[in-house]
Coordinates of C-alpha atoms in Angstrom, one line a residue:
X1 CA 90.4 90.1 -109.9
X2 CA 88.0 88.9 -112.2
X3 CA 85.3 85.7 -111.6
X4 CA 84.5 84.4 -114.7
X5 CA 80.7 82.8 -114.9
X6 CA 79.1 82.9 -118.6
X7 CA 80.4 79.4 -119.7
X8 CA 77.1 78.8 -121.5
X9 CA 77.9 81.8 -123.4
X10 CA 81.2 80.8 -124.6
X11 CA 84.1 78.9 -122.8
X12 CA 88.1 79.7 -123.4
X13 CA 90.1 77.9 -125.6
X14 CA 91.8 75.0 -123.8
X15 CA 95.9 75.2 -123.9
X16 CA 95.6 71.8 -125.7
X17 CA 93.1 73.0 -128.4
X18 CA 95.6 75.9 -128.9
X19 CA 98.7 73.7 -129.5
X20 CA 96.5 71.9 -132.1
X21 CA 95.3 74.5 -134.0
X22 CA 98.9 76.1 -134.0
X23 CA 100.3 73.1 -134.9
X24 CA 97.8 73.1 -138.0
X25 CA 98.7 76.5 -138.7
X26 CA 102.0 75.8 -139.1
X27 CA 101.9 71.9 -140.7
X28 CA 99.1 71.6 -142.7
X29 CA 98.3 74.7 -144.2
X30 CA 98.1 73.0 -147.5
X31 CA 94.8 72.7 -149.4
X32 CA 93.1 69.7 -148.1
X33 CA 91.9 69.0 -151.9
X34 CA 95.5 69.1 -152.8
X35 CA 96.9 65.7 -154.0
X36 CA 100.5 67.0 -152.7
X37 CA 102.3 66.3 -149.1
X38 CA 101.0 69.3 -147.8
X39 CA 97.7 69.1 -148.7
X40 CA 97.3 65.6 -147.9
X41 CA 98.6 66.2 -144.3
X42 CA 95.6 68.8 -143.8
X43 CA 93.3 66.3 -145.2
X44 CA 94.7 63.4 -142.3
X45 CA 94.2 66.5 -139.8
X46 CA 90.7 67.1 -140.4
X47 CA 90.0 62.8 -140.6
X48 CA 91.4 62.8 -137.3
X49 CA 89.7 65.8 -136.2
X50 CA 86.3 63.7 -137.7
X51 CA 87.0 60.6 -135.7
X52 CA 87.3 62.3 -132.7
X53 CA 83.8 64.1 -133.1
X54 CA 82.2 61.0 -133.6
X55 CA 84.0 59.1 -131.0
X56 CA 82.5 61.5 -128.7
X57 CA 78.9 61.1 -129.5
X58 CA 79.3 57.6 -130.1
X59 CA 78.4 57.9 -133.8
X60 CA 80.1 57.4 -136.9
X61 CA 82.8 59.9 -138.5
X62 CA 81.1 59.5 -142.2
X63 CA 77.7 61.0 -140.0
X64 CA 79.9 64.4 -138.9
X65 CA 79.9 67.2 -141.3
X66 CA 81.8 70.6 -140.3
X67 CA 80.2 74.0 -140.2
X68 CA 80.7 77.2 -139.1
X69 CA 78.8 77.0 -135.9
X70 CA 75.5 76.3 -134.4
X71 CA 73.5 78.5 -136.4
X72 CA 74.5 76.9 -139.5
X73 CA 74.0 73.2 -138.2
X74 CA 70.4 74.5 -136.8
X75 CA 69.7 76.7 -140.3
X76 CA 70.7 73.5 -142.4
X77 CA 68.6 70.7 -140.9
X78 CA 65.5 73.2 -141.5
X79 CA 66.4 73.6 -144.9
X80 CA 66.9 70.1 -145.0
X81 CA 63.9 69.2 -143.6
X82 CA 61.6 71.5 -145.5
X83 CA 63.0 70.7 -148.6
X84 CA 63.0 66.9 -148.2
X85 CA 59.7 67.2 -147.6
X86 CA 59.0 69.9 -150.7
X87 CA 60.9 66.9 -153.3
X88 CA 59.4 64.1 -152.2
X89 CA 55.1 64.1 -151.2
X90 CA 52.6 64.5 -154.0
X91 CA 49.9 68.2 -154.3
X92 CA 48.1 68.5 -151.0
X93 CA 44.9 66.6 -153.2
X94 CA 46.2 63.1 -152.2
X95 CA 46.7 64.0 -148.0
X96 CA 44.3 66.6 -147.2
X97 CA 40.8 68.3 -148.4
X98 CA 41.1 72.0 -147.7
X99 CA 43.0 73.1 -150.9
X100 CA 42.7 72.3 -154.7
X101 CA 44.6 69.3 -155.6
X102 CA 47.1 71.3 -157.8
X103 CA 48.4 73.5 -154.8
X104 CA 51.4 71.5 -152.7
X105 CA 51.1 70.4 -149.0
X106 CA 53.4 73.0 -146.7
X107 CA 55.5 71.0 -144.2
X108 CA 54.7 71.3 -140.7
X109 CA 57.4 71.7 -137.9
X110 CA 57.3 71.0 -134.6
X111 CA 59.1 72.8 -131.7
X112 CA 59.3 74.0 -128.4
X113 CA 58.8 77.8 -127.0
X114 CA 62.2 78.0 -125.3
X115 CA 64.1 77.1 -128.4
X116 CA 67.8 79.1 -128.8
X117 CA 67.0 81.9 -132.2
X118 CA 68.8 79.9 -134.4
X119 CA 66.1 77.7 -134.7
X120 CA 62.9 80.4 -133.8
X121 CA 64.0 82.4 -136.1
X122 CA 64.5 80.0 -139.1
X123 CA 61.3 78.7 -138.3
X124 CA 59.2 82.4 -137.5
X125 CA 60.7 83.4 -141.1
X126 CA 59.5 80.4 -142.8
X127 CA 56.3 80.9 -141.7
X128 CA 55.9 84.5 -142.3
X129 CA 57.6 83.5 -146.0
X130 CA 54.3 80.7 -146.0
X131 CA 57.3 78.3 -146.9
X132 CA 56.1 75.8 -143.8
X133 CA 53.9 76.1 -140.8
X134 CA 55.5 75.7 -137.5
X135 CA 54.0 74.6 -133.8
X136 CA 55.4 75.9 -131.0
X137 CA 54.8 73.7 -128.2
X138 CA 54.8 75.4 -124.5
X139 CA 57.3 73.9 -121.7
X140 CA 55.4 72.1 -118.8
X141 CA 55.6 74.8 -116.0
X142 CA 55.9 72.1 -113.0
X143 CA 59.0 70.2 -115.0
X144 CA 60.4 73.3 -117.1
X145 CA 60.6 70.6 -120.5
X146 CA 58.9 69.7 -123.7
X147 CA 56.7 67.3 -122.7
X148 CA 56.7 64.3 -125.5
X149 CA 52.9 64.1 -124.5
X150 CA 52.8 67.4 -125.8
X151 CA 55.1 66.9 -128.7
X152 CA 53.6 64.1 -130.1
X153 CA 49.9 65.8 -130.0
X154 CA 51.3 68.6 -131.9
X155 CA 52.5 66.0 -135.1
X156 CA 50.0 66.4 -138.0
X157 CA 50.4 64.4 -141.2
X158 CA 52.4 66.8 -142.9
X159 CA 54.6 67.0 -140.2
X160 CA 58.3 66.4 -141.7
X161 CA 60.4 67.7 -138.0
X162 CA 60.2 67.6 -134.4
X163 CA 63.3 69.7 -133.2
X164 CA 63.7 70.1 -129.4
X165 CA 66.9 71.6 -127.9
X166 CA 69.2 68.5 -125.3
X167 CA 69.1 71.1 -122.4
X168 CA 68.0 74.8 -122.2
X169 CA 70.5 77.5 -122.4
X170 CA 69.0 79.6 -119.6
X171 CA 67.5 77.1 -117.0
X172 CA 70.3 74.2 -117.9
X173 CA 67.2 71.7 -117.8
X174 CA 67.4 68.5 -120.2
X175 CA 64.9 67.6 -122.2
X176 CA 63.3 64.2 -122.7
X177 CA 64.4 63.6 -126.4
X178 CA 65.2 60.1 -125.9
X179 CA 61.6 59.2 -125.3
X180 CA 60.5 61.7 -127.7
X181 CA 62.8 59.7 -131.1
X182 CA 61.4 56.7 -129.6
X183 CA 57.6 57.7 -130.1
X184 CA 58.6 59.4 -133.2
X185 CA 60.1 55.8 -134.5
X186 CA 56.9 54.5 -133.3
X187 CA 54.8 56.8 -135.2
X188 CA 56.9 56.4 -138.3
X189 CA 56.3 52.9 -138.8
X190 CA 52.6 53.3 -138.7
X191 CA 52.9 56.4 -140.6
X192 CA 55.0 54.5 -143.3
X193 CA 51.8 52.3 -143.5
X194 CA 49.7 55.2 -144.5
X195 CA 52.1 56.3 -146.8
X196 CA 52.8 59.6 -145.0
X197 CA 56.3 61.3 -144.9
X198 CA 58.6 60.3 -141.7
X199 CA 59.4 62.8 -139.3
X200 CA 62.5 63.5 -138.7
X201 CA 64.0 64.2 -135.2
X202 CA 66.7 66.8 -134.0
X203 CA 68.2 68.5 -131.1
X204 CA 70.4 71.4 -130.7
X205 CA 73.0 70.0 -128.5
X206 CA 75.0 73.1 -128.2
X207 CA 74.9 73.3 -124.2
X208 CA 75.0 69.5 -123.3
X209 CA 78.3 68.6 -125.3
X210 CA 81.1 68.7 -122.8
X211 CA 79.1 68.9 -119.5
X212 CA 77.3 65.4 -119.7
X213 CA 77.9 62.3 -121.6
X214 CA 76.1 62.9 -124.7
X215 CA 75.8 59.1 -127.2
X216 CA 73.6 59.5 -130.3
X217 CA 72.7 56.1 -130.3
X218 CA 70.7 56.8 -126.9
X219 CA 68.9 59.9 -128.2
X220 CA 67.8 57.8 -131.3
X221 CA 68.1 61.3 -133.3
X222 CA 68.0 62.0 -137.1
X223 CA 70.5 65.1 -136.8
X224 CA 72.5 66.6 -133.4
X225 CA 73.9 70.2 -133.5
X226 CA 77.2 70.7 -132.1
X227 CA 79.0 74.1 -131.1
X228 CA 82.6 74.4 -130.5
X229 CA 83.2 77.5 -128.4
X230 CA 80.8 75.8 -126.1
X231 CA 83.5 73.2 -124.6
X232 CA 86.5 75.3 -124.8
X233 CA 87.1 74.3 -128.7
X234 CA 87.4 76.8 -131.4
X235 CA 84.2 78.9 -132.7
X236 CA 83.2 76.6 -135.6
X237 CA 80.4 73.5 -135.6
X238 CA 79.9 70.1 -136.7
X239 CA 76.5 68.0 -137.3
X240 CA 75.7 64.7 -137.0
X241 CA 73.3 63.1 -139.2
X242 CA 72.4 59.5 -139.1
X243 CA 72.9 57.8 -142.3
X244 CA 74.5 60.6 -144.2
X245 CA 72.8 60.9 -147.5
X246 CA 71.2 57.7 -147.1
X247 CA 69.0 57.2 -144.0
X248 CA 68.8 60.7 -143.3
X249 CA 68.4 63.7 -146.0
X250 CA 70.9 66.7 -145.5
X251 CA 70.5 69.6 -148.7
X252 CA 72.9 71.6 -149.0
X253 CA 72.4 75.4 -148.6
X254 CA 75.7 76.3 -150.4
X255 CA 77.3 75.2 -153.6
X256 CA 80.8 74.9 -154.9
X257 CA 84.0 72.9 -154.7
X258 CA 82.2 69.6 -153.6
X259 CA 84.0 69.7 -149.7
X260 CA 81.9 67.8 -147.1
X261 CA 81.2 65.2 -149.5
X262 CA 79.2 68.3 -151.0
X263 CA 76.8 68.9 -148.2
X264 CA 78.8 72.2 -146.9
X265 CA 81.3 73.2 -149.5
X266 CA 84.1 75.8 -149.1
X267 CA 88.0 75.0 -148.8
X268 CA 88.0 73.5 -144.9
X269 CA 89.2 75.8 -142.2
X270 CA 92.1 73.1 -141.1
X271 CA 93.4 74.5 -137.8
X272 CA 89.8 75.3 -136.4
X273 CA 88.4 71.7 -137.0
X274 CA 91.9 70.2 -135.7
X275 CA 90.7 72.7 -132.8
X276 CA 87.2 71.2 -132.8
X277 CA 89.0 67.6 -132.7
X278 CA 91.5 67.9 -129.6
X279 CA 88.7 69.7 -127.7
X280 CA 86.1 66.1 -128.4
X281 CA 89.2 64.2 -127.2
X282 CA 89.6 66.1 -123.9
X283 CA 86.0 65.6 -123.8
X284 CA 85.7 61.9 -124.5
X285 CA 88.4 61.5 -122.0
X286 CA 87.5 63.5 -119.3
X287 CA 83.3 64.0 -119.6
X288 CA 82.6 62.7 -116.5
X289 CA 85.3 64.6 -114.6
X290 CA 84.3 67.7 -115.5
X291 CA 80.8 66.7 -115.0
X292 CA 81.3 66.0 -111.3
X293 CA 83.5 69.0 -110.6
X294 CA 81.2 71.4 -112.0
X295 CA 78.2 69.7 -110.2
X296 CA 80.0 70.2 -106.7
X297 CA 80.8 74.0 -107.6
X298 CA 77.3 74.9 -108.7
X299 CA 75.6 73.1 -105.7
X300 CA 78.0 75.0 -103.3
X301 CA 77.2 78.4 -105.5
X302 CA 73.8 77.8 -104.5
X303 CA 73.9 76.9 -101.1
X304 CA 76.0 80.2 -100.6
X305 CA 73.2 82.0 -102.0
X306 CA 70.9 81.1 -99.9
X307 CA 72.4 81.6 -97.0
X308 CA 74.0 84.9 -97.1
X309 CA 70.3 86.2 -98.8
X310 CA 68.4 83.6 -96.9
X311 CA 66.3 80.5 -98.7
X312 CA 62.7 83.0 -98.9
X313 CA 64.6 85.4 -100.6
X314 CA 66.6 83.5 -103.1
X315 CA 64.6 81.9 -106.1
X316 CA 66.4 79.2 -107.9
X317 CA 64.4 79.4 -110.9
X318 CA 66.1 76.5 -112.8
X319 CA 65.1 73.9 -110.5
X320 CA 62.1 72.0 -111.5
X321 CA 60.8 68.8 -109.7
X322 CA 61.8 65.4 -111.2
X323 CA 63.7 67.0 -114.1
X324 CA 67.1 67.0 -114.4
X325 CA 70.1 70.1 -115.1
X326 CA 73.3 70.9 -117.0
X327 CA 75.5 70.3 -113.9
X328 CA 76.7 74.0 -114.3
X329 CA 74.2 76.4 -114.5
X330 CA 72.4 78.1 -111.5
X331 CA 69.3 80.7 -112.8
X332 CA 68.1 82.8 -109.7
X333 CA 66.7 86.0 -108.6
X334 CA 67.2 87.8 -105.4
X335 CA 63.9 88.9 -104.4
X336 CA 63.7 93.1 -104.1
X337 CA 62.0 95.9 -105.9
X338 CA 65.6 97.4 -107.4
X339 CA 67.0 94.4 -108.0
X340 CA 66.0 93.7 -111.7
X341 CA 69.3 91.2 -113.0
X342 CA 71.0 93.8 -115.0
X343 CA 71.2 96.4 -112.3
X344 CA 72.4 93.6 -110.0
X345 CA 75.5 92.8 -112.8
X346 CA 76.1 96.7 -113.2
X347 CA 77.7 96.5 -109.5
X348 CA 78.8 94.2 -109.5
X349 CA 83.1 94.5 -109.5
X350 CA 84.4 91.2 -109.4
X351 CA 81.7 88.7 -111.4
X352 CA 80.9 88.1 -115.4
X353 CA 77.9 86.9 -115.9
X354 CA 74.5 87.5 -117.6
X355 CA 70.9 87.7 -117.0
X356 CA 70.4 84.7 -119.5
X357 CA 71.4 84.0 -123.1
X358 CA 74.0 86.1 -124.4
X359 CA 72.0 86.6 -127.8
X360 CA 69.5 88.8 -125.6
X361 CA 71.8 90.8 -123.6
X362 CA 70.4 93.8 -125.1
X363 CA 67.1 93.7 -123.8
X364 CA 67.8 95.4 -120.4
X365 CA 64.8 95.1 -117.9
X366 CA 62.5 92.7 -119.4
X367 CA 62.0 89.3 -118.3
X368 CA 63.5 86.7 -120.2
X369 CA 61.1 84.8 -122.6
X370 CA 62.3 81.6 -121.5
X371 CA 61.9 81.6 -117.9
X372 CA 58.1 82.9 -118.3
X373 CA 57.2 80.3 -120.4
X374 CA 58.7 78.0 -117.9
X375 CA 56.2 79.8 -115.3
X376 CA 58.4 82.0 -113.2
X377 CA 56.2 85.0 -112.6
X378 CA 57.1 88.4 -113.7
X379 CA 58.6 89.9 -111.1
X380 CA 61.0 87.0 -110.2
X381 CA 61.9 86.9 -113.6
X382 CA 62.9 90.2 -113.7
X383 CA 65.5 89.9 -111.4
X384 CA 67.3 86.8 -113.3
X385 CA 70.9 86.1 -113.0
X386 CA 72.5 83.4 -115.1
X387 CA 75.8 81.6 -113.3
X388 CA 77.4 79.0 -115.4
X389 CA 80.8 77.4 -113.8
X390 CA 83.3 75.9 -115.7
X391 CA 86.3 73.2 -115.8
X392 CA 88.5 75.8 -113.9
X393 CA 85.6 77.4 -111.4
X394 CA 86.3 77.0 -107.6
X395 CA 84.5 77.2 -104.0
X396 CA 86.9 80.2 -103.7
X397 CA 85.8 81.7 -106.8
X398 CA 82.4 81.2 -105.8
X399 CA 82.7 83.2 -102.5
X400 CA 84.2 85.9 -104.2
X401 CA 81.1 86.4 -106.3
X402 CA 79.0 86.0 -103.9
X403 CA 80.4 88.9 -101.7
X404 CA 80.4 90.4 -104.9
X405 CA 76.5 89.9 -105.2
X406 CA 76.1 91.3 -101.7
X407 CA 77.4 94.2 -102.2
X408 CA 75.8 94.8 -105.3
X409 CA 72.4 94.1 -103.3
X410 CA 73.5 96.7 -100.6
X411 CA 74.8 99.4 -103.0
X412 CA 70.9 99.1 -104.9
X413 CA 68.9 98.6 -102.1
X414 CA 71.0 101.7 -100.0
X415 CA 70.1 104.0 -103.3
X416 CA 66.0 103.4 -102.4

């Protein structure tokens, strides 16, 4: 038997989003561009499959365009931003004094040091391309966030994007973006005045959608990222962007058959966005319901593990006072000279799980990046387990893993 606890790496495919995209499959494999029955009945799919996103965030389905995943939502509102910013402000002359008045201002991007890659790296290239200048801001080590104190000092004139991620992948803490699009709107006006470019705001809300109720209005955001596989839909993205072409900017990276009202062309992959839809609707139905169950499983998870290791010895590394948590994910270490995370999961027989984000599985013993810059010292660190419980996790699953932990513990610590 087999306890599954990586569901901020991926989730399964709900039985519901299965019948949907099989149902696709096999009724509206027509081109959606296609003015015949067959094509028309894929374009109603993926309408209905566009509602149902928005209806979820509580925006508007004209706002929701389709990609192929997080990285491309995350990729494109860079390349949005950036090049918004390249089209519309005059030589750096007319804004600032260190360059000749024929060379052209670089746009300035502001972000946060526990970002997922999709958006570090888009950003580390640009600046090593000098395309843009970036500032990544450091996470408060008492709260584990992106301060908007911090945020807000880091905007220069040039600055065209603040992008902070709705909750980290690794520590599950949420992140105040809804103050931080306020003071951005705040700044804008003024900066309007002064006739410098608005910033735009974004968020990656890759691990949020599906575990709290997530409502665009509320964030006040320019753009929201959303993945799929990450509540139990199919592995293809959407992204929201306010005002579509009108209040907000989106440039396309790709170019051909004008799909996506041209801002992601390529013939639409019907049965993965009818996918995408059912799994928004079991979502919109059902948010707070899953929210509650996979609070009580976590907070048992954690009170197991501290007392069969005992509350001096367990570190619960994603708790931070007076910010809040994904209501799934527990990130602790087990205090012990042998007991770096990834020798913990190697004996472990019955659990799945991860030392933190799937994308940096490969980096064995070294302390994830994100929990140091959140301040959890080096050797805690080291010893990092990721838990994430899902729709289906329960108290007894929970106490199989944590035997399971024990006598991983044991089998290390007996090998000193």
């Amino acid at each position: 038997m087999r306890v599954y606890m990586d569901y901020n790496a991926t989730t399964p495919l709900e039985p519901e989003v299965i019948q949907a995209m099989t149902e696709a499959m096999q009724e509206a494999w027509g081109n959606p561009s296609s003015p015949y029955p067959e094509g028309q009945k894929a374009k109603g799919v993926i309408a209905a499959s566009r509602e149902a996103v928005a209806l979820m965030l509580g925006g508007r389905p004209q706002d929701i365009v389709f990609t192929s995943g997080g990285t491309e939502s995350n990729n494109l509102v860079i390349h949005s931003a950036v090049k918004h910013f390249q089209n519309t402000q005059a030589p750096e002359g007319s804004v600032g004094e260190q360059q000749s008045p024929r060379e052209v201002a670089r746009p300035h991007i502001v972000t946060c040091t526990v970002e997922h890659d999709s958006i570090r790296l888009p950003l580390e290239h640009l600046v090593e391309e000098q395309v843009a200048e970036v500032t990544f801001v450091p996470v408060s080590k008492v709260s584990g966030q992106a301060e908007a104190e911090d945020i807000m000092a880091a905007v220069r004139p040039t600055t065209c994007l603040v992008t902070i991620m709705l909750a980290n992948n690794e520590t599950g803490v949420v992140m105040p973006v809804s103050e931080i699009s306020q003071r951005v709107k705040t700044l804008n006006q003024k900066r309007a005045a002064s006739g410098l470019p608005r910033v735009l705001v974004h968020t990656d809300a890759a691990q949020m959608v599906g575990k709290r109720h997530v409502d665009v209005e509320d964030l006040g955001v320019d753009f929201l990222t959303i993945v799929g596989h990450k509540f139990y839909g199919p592995r293809i993205g959407a992204l929201y962007v306010r005002g579509l072409g009108k209040l907000t900017p989106l440039y396309p990276m790709l170019f051909g058959g004008g799909q996506e009202r041209n801002f992601r062309p390529g013939t639409e992959n019907t049965p993965m966005i009818a996918g995408l839809g059912k799994a928004a609707e079991l979502v919109t139905k059902n948010c707070e319901a899953y929210e509650a169950h996979m609070r009580d499983v976590r907070d048992y998870l954690e009170e197991r593990l501290e007392a069969e290791f005992g509350r001096k010895r367990v570190h619960l590394n994603s708790c931070f006072p007076g910010a809040e948590r994904l209501p799934n994910t527990c990130n602790f270490s087990i205090r012990g000279p042998r007991l770096q995370g990834y020798l913990v999961l190697a004996q472990c027989q019955t659990l799945l799980a991860s030392v933190g984000a799937s994308c940096h599985s490969d980096h064995g013993d070294r302390p994830s990046p994100v929990l140091l810059s959140c301040g959890v010292p080096f050797d805690v660190a080291r010893n990092a387990l990721r838990l994430s419980v899902g729709r289906s996790t329960t108290r007894a699953d929970v106490d199989l893993a944590v035997q399971d932990l024990k006598q991983a513990v044991a089998q290390l610590e007996g090998q000193a």
